[in-house]
Coordinates of C-alpha atoms in Angstrom, one line a residue:
X5 CA 55.8 83.3 198.7
X6 CA 57.2 82.1 195.3
X7 CA 56.2 80.0 192.8
X8 CA 59.4 77.1 194.1
X9 CA 57.6 77.0 197.5
X10 CA 54.3 76.0 196.1
X11 CA 52.5 72.8 196.6
X12 CA 53.5 69.8 194.8
X13 CA 50.4 69.2 193.2
X14 CA 50.0 72.7 191.9
X15 CA 52.9 72.6 190.6
X16 CA 52.5 69.5 188.7
X17 CA 48.8 70.9 187.2
X18 CA 51.2 74.0 186.2
X19 CA 53.9 71.8 184.4
X20 CA 51.7 70.0 182.4
X21 CA 49.3 72.8 181.7
X22 CA 52.7 74.3 180.1
X23 CA 54.3 71.0 178.8
X24 CA 51.1 71.0 176.6
X25 CA 51.2 74.2 175.2
X26 CA 55.1 73.8 174.5
X27 CA 54.4 69.8 172.7
X28 CA 51.6 71.6 171.0
X29 CA 53.0 74.5 169.6
X30 CA 56.6 74.2 169.6
X31 CA 58.1 76.4 167.6
X32 CA 55.6 79.4 168.6
X33 CA 57.4 78.4 172.1
X34 CA 60.6 78.9 171.1
X35 CA 60.5 80.7 168.5
X36 CA 60.8 84.7 170.4
X37 CA 62.6 84.0 173.5
X38 CA 62.6 87.1 175.6
X39 CA 63.5 89.7 178.3
X40 CA 61.7 91.1 180.8
X41 CA 62.0 95.3 180.2
X42 CA 64.2 95.3 183.9
X43 CA 66.9 93.5 182.2
X44 CA 65.8 89.7 184.0
X45 CA 65.9 87.2 181.5
X46 CA 63.7 84.8 181.3
X47 CA 66.0 81.4 182.3
X48 CA 66.8 78.7 179.2
X49 CA 66.4 81.4 177.1
X50 CA 68.6 83.1 175.2
X51 CA 68.7 87.6 176.6
X52 CA 68.7 90.2 174.0
X53 CA 64.8 89.6 173.1
X54 CA 62.0 93.1 173.3
X55 CA 59.2 92.0 171.6
X56 CA 57.8 91.7 175.0
X57 CA 54.3 92.9 174.2
X58 CA 53.8 89.7 171.5
X59 CA 55.1 87.2 173.6
X60 CA 52.9 88.3 176.0
X61 CA 50.0 88.3 172.8
X62 CA 50.8 84.9 172.2
X63 CA 51.0 83.5 175.1
X64 CA 47.3 84.6 176.2
X65 CA 46.3 83.2 172.8
X66 CA 48.0 80.2 174.1
X67 CA 46.1 80.0 177.0
X68 CA 43.1 80.1 175.4
X69 CA 43.8 76.3 173.1
X70 CA 44.5 74.5 176.1
X71 CA 40.7 73.8 177.2
X72 CA 41.0 72.4 173.1
X73 CA 44.7 70.8 174.5
X74 CA 43.5 69.1 177.6
X75 CA 40.5 67.4 175.3
X76 CA 43.1 66.2 172.8
X77 CA 46.4 65.0 175.8
X78 CA 44.6 64.0 178.5
X79 CA 41.7 61.6 179.8
X80 CA 38.8 63.7 179.4
X81 CA 37.3 63.0 176.8
X82 CA 37.0 59.2 177.9
X83 CA 35.2 60.2 181.2
X84 CA 33.0 62.2 179.7
X85 CA 31.2 60.3 177.1
X86 CA 31.2 57.5 179.9
X87 CA 29.6 60.4 182.3
X88 CA 26.9 61.2 179.3
X89 CA 26.0 58.0 178.4
X90 CA 25.3 57.2 181.6
X91 CA 22.9 59.8 181.9
X92 CA 20.9 58.7 179.4
X93 CA 20.8 56.1 180.7
X94 CA 19.2 56.6 184.0
X95 CA 17.0 58.6 182.1
X96 CA 17.6 61.9 184.1
X97 CA 17.9 64.3 181.4
X98 CA 19.9 67.2 182.6
X99 CA 20.4 66.2 186.1
X100 CA 23.7 66.3 187.1
X101 CA 24.3 69.0 185.2
X102 CA 27.1 69.5 182.6
X103 CA 28.9 71.7 184.8
X104 CA 28.9 68.9 188.0
X105 CA 29.8 66.3 185.2
X106 CA 32.3 68.7 183.7
X107 CA 33.8 69.8 187.0
X108 CA 34.1 66.0 187.7
X109 CA 35.6 64.9 184.9
X110 CA 38.4 67.4 185.1
X111 CA 39.3 66.9 189.1
X112 CA 39.3 63.2 188.0
X113 CA 41.7 64.4 184.5
X114 CA 43.9 65.8 187.2
X115 CA 43.9 62.9 189.2
X116 CA 45.3 60.4 186.4
X117 CA 47.9 63.3 184.9
X118 CA 49.3 64.7 188.2
X119 CA 52.3 62.1 188.0
X120 CA 52.0 62.8 184.1
X121 CA 52.9 66.5 185.4
X122 CA 55.3 65.6 188.5
X123 CA 57.5 63.8 186.0
X124 CA 57.4 66.9 183.6
X125 CA 57.8 68.8 185.8
X126 CA 61.2 66.8 186.9
X127 CA 62.4 65.9 183.9
X128 CA 62.2 69.4 182.2
X129 CA 60.7 72.8 184.0
X130 CA 63.1 72.4 187.3
X131 CA 66.3 71.6 185.2
X132 CA 65.4 74.9 182.5
X133 CA 64.9 77.4 185.8
X134 CA 67.9 76.4 186.7
X135 CA 69.6 77.1 183.4
X136 CA 70.9 73.7 183.2
X137 CA 68.9 73.0 179.6
X138 CA 67.9 75.5 176.6
X139 CA 63.8 75.7 175.9
X140 CA 64.4 72.8 173.6
X141 CA 65.7 70.8 175.5
X142 CA 63.0 71.1 177.5
X143 CA 60.7 71.2 175.0
X144 CA 61.7 67.6 174.0
X145 CA 62.3 65.9 177.7
X146 CA 58.3 67.1 178.8
X147 CA 57.4 65.7 175.7
X148 CA 58.3 61.9 176.5
X149 CA 56.1 61.2 179.8
X150 CA 53.1 62.7 177.5
X151 CA 53.9 60.6 174.7
X152 CA 54.5 57.6 176.9
X153 CA 51.2 58.2 178.4
X154 CA 49.2 58.8 175.7
X155 CA 50.8 55.7 173.8
X156 CA 49.6 53.8 176.3
X157 CA 46.0 53.9 175.4
X158 CA 45.9 53.9 171.8
X159 CA 45.9 51.2 169.4
X160 CA 48.0 49.8 167.0
X161 CA 45.0 50.0 164.4
X162 CA 44.5 54.5 164.7
X163 CA 48.1 54.7 165.2
X164 CA 48.8 52.4 161.8
X165 CA 46.1 55.0 159.9
X166 CA 47.4 58.1 160.9
X167 CA 51.0 57.0 159.7
X168 CA 49.3 55.7 156.5
X169 CA 48.0 59.1 156.2
X170 CA 50.7 61.2 157.7
X171 CA 53.0 59.6 155.0
X172 CA 56.1 59.1 157.9
X173 CA 58.2 56.1 157.3
X174 CA 57.0 53.4 159.7
X175 CA 58.9 53.9 163.0
X176 CA 60.7 51.3 164.4
X177 CA 59.4 51.5 167.5
X178 CA 56.3 53.7 168.9
X179 CA 58.0 56.2 171.1
X180 CA 59.6 57.8 167.5
X181 CA 56.7 58.4 166.6
X182 CA 55.8 62.1 165.6
X183 CA 52.7 64.1 168.0
X184 CA 50.5 65.3 165.2
X185 CA 50.5 61.1 164.6
X186 CA 50.0 60.5 168.1
X187 CA 47.6 62.5 169.6
X188 CA 44.8 61.9 167.2
X189 CA 46.0 58.8 167.4
X190 CA 44.9 58.6 171.3
X191 CA 42.0 61.0 170.6
X192 CA 40.4 58.4 168.1
X193 CA 41.0 55.6 171.4
X194 CA 39.5 57.6 174.1
X195 CA 36.5 57.8 172.1
X196 CA 36.1 54.1 171.0
X197 CA 37.1 53.5 174.8
X198 CA 34.4 55.5 176.2
X199 CA 31.8 54.4 174.1
X200 CA 32.4 51.0 174.6
X201 CA 32.1 51.3 178.6
X202 CA 28.8 53.3 177.9
X203 CA 27.8 50.9 176.3
X204 CA 27.8 48.0 178.9
X205 CA 26.7 51.0 181.7
X206 CA 23.8 51.1 179.0
X207 CA 22.7 47.5 178.5
X208 CA 20.8 47.0 182.8
X209 CA 19.3 50.2 182.3
X210 CA 17.7 49.0 179.1
X211 CA 16.8 45.8 180.6
X212 CA 14.7 47.9 182.9
X213 CA 13.0 49.4 180.2
X214 CA 12.4 46.6 178.1
X215 CA 10.4 45.2 181.1
X216 CA 8.7 48.0 182.1
X217 CA 7.0 48.7 178.8
X218 CA 6.1 45.0 179.1
X219 CA 4.3 45.2 181.7
X220 CA 2.5 48.2 181.1
X221 CA 1.3 47.4 178.0
X222 CA 0.3 43.8 179.5
X223 CA -2.3 45.3 181.7
X224 CA -3.4 47.8 179.7
X225 CA -1.8 51.1 180.6
X226 CA -2.1 52.8 177.6
X227 CA -2.1 56.3 178.4
X228 CA 0.5 56.1 181.2
X229 CA 4.6 56.5 179.4
X230 CA 6.8 53.7 180.5
X231 CA 9.5 56.2 181.4
X232 CA 6.9 57.6 184.3
X233 CA 8.0 53.9 186.3
X234 CA 11.3 53.2 184.9
X235 CA 13.3 56.3 185.8
X236 CA 12.4 56.2 189.4
X237 CA 13.0 51.9 189.1
X238 CA 16.8 53.2 187.7
X239 CA 17.3 55.7 189.5
X240 CA 16.9 53.6 193.1
X241 CA 18.9 50.5 191.3
X242 CA 21.6 52.9 191.0
X243 CA 21.7 54.1 194.7
X244 CA 21.2 50.7 195.7
X245 CA 24.5 49.5 194.4
X246 CA 26.3 52.5 194.9
X247 CA 26.6 52.9 190.8
X248 CA 29.0 56.5 191.5
X249 CA 31.5 54.5 193.4
X250 CA 31.4 51.4 190.8
X251 CA 31.8 54.0 187.8
X252 CA 34.0 56.6 188.8
X253 CA 36.1 53.1 190.7
X254 CA 36.2 51.2 186.9
X255 CA 37.4 54.3 184.9
X256 CA 40.3 55.0 187.1
X257 CA 41.3 51.3 187.7
X258 CA 40.9 51.5 183.5
X259 CA 44.0 53.5 184.0
X260 CA 46.0 52.0 186.0

């Protein structure tokens, strides 16, 4: 089955990954447009290049950087920070495991970014495959949905900081900012938001810890660590209120 016949979610995810790599490394992606050894020209790229091995090496190198780009340009950071705070508040140490939390965060990130990937696919990848636009034009079109998404959740204070550090002129509108300003500003904003949500999650469990510690101390149970009693109580409370549904639901609603 050809790429065009694959499922729509898979095409959106692939388009989003291609868009992230292209936006982060535009000069590398567009510098050496290759052709295949049998003479097949890649749509939107100039024919005549014979540096296919080097393009493969560059492409594989960029793919190794894709996880870092995923962290930088998606909600993955906010979700993972909140999950970490939640596990610390429950006091369950390594449960759920890091792999479980990362996997859940990854699929929640995909759920949120799927419309953005679909937008990138329709506005940039499809015209490029049909030879209607060049690779540079596809890059410009694909960057628009990503920039729009990141600017929606970026604080003005963080944008102003990196505009000042970059010594760039003040833009007329946020959409005119370069990606070197938008990406770090977006990461700072996501970290702040993640810490804010994590702090709110911490308070109910902190109250339980304080109450249990006060009771055990007042009755003279000095040899029994309060965490032995408070941890089951916190887990019981979290299960009774359907905590995972509430946490994940609140996280997802913060992006809509």
